[in-house]
mmCIF file of C-alpha atoms and ligand atoms in Angstrom:
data_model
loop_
_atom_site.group_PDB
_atom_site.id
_atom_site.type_symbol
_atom_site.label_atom_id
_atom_site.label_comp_id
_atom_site.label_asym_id
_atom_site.label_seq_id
_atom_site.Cartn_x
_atom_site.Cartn_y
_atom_site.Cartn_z
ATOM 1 C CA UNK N 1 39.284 -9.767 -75.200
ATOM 2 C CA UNK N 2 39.627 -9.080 -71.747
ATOM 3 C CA UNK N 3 41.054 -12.860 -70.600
ATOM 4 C CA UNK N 4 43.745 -13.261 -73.806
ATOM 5 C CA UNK N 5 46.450 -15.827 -72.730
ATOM 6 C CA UNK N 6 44.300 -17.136 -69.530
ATOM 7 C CA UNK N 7 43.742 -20.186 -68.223
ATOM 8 C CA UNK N 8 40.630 -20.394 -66.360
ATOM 9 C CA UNK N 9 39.209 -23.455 -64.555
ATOM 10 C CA UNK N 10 35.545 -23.480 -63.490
ATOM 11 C CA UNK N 11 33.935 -26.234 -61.079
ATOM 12 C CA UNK N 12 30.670 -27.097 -61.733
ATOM 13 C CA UNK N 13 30.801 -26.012 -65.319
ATOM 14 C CA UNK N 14 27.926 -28.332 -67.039
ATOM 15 C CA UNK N 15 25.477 -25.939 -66.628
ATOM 16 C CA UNK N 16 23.811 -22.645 -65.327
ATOM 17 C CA UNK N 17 26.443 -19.975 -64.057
ATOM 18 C CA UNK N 18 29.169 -22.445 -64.966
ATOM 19 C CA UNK N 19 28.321 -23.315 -67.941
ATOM 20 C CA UNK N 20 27.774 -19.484 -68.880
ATOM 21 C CA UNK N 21 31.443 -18.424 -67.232
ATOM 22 C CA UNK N 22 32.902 -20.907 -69.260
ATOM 23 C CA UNK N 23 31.546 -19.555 -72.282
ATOM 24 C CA UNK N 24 32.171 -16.100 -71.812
ATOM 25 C CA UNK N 25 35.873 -16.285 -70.543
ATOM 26 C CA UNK N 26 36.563 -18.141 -73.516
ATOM 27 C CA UNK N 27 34.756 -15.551 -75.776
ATOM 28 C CA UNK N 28 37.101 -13.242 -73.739
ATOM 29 C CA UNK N 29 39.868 -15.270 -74.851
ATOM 30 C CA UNK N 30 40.898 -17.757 -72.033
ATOM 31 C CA UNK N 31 41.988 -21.381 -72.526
ATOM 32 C CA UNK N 32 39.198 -23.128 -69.968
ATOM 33 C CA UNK N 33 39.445 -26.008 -67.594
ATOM 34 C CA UNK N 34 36.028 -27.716 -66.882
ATOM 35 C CA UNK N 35 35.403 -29.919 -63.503
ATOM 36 C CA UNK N 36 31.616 -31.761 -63.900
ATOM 37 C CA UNK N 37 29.835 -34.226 -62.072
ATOM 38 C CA UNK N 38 27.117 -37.001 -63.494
ATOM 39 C CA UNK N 39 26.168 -34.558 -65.909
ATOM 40 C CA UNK N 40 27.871 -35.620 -69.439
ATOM 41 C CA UNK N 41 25.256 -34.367 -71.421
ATOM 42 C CA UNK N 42 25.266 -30.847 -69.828
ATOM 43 C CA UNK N 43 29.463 -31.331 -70.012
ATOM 44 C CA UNK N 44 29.209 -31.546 -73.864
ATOM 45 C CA UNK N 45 27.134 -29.216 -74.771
ATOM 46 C CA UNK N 46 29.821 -26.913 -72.627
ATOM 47 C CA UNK N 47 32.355 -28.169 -74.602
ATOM 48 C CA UNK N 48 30.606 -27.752 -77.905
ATOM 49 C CA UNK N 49 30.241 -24.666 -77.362
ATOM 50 C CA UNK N 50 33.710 -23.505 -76.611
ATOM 51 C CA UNK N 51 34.807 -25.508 -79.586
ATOM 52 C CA UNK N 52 32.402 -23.340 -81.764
ATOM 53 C CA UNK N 53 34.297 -20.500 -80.094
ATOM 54 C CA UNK N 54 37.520 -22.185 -81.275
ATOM 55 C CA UNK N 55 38.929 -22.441 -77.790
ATOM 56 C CA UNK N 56 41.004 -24.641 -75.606
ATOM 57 C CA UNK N 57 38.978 -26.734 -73.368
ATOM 58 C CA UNK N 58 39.954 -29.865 -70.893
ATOM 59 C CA UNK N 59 37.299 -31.113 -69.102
ATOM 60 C CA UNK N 60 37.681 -33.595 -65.850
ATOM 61 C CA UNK N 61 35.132 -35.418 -63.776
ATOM 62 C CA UNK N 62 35.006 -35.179 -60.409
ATOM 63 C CA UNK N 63 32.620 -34.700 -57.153
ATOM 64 C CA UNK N 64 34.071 -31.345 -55.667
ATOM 65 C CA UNK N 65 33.159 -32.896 -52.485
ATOM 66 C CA UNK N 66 36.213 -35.052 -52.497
ATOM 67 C CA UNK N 67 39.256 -33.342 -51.343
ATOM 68 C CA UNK N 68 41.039 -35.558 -54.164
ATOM 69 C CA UNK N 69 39.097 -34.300 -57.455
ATOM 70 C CA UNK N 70 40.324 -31.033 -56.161
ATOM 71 C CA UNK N 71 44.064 -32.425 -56.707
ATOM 72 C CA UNK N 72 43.216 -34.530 -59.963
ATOM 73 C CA UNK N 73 41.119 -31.199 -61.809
ATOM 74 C CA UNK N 74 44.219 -28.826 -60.696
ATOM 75 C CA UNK N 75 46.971 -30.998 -62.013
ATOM 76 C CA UNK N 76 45.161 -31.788 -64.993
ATOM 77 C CA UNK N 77 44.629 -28.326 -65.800
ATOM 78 C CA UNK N 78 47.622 -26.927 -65.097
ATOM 79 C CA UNK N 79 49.533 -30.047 -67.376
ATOM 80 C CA UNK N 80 47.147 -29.771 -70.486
ATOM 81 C CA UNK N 81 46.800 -26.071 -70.263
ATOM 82 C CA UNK N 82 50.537 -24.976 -68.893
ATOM 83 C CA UNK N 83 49.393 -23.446 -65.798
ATOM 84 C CA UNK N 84 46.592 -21.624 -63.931
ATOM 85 C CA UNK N 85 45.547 -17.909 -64.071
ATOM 86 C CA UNK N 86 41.862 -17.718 -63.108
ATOM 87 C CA UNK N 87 40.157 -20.382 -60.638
ATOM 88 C CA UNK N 88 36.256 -20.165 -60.132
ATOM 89 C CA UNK N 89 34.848 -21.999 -57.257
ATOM 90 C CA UNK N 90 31.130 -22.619 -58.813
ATOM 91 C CA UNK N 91 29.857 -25.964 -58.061
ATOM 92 C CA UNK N 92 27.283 -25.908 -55.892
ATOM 93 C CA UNK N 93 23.388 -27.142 -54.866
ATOM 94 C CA UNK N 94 20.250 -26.255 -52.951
ATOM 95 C CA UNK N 95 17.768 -28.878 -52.316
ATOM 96 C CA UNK N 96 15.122 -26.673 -51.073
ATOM 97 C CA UNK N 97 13.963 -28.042 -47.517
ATOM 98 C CA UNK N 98 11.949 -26.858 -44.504
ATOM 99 C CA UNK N 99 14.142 -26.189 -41.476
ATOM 100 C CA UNK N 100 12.108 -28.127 -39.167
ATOM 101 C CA UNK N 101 12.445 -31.208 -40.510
ATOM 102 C CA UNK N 102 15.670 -31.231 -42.803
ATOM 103 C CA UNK N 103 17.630 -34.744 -42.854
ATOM 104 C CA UNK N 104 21.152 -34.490 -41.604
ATOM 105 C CA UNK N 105 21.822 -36.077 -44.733
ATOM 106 C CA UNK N 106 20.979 -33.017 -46.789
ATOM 107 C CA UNK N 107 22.373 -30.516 -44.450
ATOM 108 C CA UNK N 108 25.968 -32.486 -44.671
ATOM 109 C CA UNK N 109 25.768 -33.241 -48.388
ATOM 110 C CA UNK N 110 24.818 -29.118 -48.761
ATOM 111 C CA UNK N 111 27.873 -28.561 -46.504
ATOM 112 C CA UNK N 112 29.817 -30.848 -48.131
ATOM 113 C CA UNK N 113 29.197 -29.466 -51.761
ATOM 114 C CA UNK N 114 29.144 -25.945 -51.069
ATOM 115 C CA UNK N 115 31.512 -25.207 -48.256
ATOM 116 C CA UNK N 116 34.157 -28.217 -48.434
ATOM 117 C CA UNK N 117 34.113 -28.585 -51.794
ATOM 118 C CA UNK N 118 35.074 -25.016 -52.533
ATOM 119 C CA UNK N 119 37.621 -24.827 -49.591
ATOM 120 C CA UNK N 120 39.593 -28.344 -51.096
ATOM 121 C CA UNK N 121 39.795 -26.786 -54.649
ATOM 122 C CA UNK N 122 40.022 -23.172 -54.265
ATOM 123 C CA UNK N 123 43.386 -24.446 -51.240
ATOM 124 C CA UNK N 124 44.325 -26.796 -54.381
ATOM 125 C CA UNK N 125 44.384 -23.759 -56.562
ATOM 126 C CA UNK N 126 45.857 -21.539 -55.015
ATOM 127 C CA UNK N 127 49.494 -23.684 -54.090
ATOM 128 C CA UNK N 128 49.694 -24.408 -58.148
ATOM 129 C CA UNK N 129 49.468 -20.231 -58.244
ATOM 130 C CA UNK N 130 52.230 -19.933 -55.473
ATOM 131 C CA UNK N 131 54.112 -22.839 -57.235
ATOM 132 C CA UNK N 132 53.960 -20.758 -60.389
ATOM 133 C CA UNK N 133 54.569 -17.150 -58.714
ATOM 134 C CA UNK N 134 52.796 -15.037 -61.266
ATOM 135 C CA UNK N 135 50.012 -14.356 -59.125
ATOM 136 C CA UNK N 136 46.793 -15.556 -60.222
ATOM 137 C CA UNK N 137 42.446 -14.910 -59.367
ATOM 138 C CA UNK N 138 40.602 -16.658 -56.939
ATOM 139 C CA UNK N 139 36.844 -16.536 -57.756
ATOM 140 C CA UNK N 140 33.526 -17.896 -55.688
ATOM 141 C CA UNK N 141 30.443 -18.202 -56.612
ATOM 142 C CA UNK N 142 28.806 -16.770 -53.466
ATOM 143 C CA UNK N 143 24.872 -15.609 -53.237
ATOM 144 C CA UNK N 144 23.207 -12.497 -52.088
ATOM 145 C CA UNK N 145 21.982 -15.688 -49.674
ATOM 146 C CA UNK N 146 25.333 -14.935 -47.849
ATOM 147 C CA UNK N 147 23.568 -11.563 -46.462
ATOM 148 C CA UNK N 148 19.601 -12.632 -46.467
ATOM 149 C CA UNK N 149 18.397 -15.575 -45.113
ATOM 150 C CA UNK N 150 16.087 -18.486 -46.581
ATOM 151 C CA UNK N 151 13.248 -20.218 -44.948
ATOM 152 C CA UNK N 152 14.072 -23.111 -46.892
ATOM 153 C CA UNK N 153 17.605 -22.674 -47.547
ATOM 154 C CA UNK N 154 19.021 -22.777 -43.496
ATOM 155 C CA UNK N 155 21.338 -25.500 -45.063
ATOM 156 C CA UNK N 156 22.123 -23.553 -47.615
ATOM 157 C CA UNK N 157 22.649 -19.788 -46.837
ATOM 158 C CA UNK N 158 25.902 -20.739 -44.219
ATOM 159 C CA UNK N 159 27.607 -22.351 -47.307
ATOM 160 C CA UNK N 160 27.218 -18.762 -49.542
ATOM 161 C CA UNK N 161 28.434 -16.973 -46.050
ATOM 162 C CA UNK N 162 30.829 -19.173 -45.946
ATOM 163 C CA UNK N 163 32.521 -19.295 -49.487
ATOM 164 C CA UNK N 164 32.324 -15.434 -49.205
ATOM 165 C CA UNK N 165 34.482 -15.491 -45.807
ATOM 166 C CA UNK N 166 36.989 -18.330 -47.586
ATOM 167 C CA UNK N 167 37.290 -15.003 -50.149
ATOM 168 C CA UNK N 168 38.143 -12.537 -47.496
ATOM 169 C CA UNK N 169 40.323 -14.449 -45.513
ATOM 170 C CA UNK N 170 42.456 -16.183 -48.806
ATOM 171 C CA UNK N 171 42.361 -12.595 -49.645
ATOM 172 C CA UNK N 172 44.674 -12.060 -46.578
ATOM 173 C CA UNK N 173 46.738 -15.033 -46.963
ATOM 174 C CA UNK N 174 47.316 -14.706 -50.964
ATOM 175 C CA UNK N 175 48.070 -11.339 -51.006
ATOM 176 C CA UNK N 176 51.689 -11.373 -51.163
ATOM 177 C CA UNK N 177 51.865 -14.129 -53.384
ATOM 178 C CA UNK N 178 49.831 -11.620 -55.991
ATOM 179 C CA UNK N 179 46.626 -13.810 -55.908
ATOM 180 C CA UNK N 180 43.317 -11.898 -55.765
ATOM 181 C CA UNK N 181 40.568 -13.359 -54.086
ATOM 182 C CA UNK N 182 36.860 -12.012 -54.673
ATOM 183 C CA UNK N 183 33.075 -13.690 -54.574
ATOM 184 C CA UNK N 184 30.494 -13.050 -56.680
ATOM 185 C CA UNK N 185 26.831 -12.816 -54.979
ATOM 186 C CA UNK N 186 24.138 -13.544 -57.595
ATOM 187 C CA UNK N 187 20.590 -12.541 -56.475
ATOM 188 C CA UNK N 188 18.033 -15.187 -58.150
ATOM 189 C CA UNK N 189 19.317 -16.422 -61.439
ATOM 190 C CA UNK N 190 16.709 -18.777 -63.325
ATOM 191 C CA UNK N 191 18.801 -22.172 -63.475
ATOM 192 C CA UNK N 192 18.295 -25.968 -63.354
ATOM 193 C CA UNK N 193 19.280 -25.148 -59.088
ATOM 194 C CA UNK N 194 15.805 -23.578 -58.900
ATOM 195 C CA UNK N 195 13.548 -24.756 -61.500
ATOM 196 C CA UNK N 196 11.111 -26.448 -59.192
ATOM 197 C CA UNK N 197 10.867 -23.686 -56.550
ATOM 198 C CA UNK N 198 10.267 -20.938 -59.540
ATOM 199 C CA UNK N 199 7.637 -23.725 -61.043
ATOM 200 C CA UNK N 200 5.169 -22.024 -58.350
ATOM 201 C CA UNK N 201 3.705 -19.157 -60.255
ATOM 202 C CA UNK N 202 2.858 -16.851 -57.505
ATOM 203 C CA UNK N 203 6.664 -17.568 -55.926
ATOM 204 C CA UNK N 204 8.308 -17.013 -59.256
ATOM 205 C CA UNK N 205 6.316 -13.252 -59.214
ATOM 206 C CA UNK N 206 6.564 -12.747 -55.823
ATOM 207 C CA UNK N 207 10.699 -13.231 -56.562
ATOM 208 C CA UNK N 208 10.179 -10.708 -60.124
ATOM 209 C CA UNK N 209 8.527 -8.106 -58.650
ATOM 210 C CA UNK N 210 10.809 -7.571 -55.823
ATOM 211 C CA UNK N 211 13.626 -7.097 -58.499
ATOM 212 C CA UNK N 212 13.790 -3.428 -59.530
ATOM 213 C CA UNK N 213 15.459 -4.214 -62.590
ATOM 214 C CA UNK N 214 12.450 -6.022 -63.296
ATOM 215 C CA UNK N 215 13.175 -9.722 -64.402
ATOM 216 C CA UNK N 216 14.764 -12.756 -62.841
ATOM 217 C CA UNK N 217 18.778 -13.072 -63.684
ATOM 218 C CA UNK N 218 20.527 -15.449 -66.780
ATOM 219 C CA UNK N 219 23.263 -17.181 -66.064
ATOM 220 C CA UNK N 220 25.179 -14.673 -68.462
ATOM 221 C CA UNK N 221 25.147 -11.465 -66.239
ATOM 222 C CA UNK N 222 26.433 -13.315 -63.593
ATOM 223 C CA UNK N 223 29.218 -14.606 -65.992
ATOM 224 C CA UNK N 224 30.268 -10.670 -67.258
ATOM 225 C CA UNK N 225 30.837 -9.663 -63.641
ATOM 226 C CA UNK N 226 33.088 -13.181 -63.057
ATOM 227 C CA UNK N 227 34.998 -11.859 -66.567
ATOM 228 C CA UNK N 228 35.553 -8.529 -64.823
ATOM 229 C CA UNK N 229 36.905 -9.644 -61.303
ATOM 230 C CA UNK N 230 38.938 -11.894 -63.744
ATOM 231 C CA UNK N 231 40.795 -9.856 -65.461
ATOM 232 C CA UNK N 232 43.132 -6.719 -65.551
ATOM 233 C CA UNK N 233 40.752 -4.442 -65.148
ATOM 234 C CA UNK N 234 40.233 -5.762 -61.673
ATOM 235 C CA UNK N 235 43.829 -5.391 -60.894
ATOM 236 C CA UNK N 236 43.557 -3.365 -57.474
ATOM 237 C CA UNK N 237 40.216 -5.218 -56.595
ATOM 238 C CA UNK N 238 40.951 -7.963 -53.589
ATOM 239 C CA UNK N 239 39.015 -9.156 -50.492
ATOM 240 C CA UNK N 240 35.578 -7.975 -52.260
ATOM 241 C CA UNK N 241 32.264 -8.803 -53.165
ATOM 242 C CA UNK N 242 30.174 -7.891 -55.759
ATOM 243 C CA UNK N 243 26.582 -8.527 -55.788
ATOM 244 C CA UNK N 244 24.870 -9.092 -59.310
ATOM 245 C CA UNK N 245 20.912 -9.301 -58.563
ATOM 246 C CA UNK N 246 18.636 -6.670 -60.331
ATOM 247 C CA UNK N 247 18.655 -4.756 -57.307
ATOM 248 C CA UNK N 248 16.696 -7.447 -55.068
ATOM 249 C CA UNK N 249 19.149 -7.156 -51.904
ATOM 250 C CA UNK N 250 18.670 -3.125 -51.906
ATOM 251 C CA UNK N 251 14.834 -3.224 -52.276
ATOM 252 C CA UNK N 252 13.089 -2.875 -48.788
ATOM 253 C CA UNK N 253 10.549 -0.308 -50.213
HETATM 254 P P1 NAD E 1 22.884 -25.415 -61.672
HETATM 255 O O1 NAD E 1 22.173 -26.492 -60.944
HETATM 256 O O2 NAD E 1 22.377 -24.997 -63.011
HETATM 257 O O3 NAD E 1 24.423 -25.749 -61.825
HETATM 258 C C1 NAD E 1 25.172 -26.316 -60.783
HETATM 259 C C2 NAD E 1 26.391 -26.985 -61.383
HETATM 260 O O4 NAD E 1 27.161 -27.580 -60.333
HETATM 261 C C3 NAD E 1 26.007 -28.109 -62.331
HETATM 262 O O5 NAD E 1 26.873 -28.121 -63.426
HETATM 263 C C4 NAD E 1 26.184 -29.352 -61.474
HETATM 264 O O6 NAD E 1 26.439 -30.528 -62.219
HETATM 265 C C5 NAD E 1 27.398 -28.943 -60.657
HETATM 266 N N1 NAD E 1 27.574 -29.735 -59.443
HETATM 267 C C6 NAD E 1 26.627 -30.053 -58.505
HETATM 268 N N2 NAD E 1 27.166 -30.815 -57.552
HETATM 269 C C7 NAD E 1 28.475 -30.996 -57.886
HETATM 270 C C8 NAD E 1 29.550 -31.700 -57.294
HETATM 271 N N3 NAD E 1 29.378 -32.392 -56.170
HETATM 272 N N4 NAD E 1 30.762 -31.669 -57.902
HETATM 273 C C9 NAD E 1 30.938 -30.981 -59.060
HETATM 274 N N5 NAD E 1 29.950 -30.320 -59.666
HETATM 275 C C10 NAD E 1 28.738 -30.314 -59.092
HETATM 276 O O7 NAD E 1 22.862 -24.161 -60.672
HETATM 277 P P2 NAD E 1 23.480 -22.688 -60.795
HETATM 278 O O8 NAD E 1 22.372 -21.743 -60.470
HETATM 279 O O9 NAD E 1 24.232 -22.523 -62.051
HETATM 280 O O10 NAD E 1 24.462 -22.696 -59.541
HETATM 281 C C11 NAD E 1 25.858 -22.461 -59.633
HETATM 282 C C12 NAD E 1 26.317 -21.746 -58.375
HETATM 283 O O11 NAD E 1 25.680 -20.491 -58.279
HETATM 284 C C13 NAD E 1 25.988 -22.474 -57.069
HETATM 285 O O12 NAD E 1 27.102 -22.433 -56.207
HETATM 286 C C14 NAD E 1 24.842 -21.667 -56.488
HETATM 287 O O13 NAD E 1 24.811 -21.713 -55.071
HETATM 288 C C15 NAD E 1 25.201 -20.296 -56.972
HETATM 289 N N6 NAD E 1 24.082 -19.369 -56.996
HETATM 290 C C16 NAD E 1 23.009 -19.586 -57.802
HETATM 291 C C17 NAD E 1 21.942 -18.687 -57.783
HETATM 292 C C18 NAD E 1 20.730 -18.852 -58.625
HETATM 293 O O14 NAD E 1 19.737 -18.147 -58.353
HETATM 294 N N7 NAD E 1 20.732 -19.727 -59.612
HETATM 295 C C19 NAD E 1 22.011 -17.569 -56.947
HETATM 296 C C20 NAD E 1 23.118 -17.399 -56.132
HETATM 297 C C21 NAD E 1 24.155 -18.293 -56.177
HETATM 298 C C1 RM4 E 2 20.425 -18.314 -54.376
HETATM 299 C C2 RM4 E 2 19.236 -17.470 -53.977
HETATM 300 C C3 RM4 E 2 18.177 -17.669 -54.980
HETATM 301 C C4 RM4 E 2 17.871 -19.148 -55.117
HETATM 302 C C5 RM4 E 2 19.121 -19.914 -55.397
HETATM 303 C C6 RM4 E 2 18.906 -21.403 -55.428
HETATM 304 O O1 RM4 E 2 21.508 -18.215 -53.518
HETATM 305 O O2 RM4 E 2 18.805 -17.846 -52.697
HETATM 306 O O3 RM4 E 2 16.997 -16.945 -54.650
HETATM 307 O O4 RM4 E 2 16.919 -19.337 -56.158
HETATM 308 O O5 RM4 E 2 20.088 -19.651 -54.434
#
């Protein structure tokens, strides 16, 4: 019961690593606050879930690409829930795409997503903490793609660098208002995000064997180490990064 008393509000929460935090913080004993996007389906089975749990959950739609959903999910929270502890920037997407020829419309919407998205609500977040002054935990939901690069992510891998430098520097700027601020690197985590590039066989063991912990990731064990950074436990921990990937980033031979 390591998040007793919390309230913790996850973007992207309908599924995969969202989905997954949610559940576990609220097995941990937080109150949750769910942002989703054209994914109701995925949004109730989330909430079904917690409820089966027999925790608190609000849920709100928005597109975290719109610096006002980041206002609208904050202020809902914080009303229905009576304040914010834990905030958990997770919403994000990779349509896989050769470098050569990527549209502008998918770098921007990648950018958009991944690196606005998470600046608007993590910023939002962060002045309800200051307006509360008990502190509070800034999350993101990084990738060890912030340190390795992709040839079919080069839309993609600046956003992961990116949230993980938002981190750093909010941990900086936060500091004296008490407000932690870590990311999260998962290696390669089998989700909806990466279904179709895994669908290759000979990619999907290609990605296996390099891991020396010998299987891809579940959403879950990137969810415990989210749990950790969230709670007490963590209390000295600021500015960091933690990757959670089997061992892929170490593995050169
Ligand atoms: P996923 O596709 O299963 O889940 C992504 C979630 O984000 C979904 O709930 C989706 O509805 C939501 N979302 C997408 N666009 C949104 C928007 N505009 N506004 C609000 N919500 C939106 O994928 P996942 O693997 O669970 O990915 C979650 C995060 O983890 C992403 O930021 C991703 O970059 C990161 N990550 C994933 C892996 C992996 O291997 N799966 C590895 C490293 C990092
Ligand atoms: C991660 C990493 C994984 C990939 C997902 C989509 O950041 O690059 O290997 O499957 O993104």
């Amino acid at each position: 019961m390591l998040l007793e008393g919390k309230n913790v509000l996850i973007t992207g929460a309908s599924r995969g690593i969202g989905r997954a935090t949610a559940i576990e913080c609220a097995r941990h004993g937080a109150a949750v606050a769910l942002n989703w996007f054209k994914d109701r389906e995925g949004m109730e089975e989330t909430l079904a879930e917690i409820a089966r749990l027999g925790r608190r959950a609000v849920e709100v739609e928005g597109d975290v690409a719109c610096p006002e959903s980041a206002e609208r999910f904050v202020s809902a929270a914080a009303a229905a829930l009576g304040g914010v502890d834990v905030f958990v920037s997770n919403a994000g997407i990779c349509p896989f795409h050769a470098f050569l020829d990527t549209p502008i419309e998918v770098f921007e919407r990648t950018m958009a997503v991944n690196l606005h998205g998470a600046y608007y609500m993590t910023q939002t977040a962060a002045r309800q903490m200051r307006l509360q002054g008990t502190g509070g935990v800034l999350i993101a939901i990084s990738s060890i793609s912030a340190l390795v690069g992709g040839g079919m992510q080069a839309h993609y891998t600046p956003t992961k660098a990116g949230v993980h430098s938002l981190m750093q520097s909010c941990a900086i700027a936060l500091g004296p208002y008490g407000i932690r601020c870590n990311s999260v690197m998962p290696g390669t985590i089998a989700t909806d995000i990466n279904r179709e590039d895994l669908a290759d066989p000979a990619k999907r063991a290609y990605m296996e064997k390099r891991i020396p912990l010998g299987r891809l990731g579940e959403p879950r064990d990137v969810a415990g180490c989210v749990v950790f950074l969230a709670s007490d436990l963590a209390r000295y921990v600021t500015g960091a990064s933690v990757l959670v990937d089997g061992g892929l980033f170490v593995n050169l031979q």
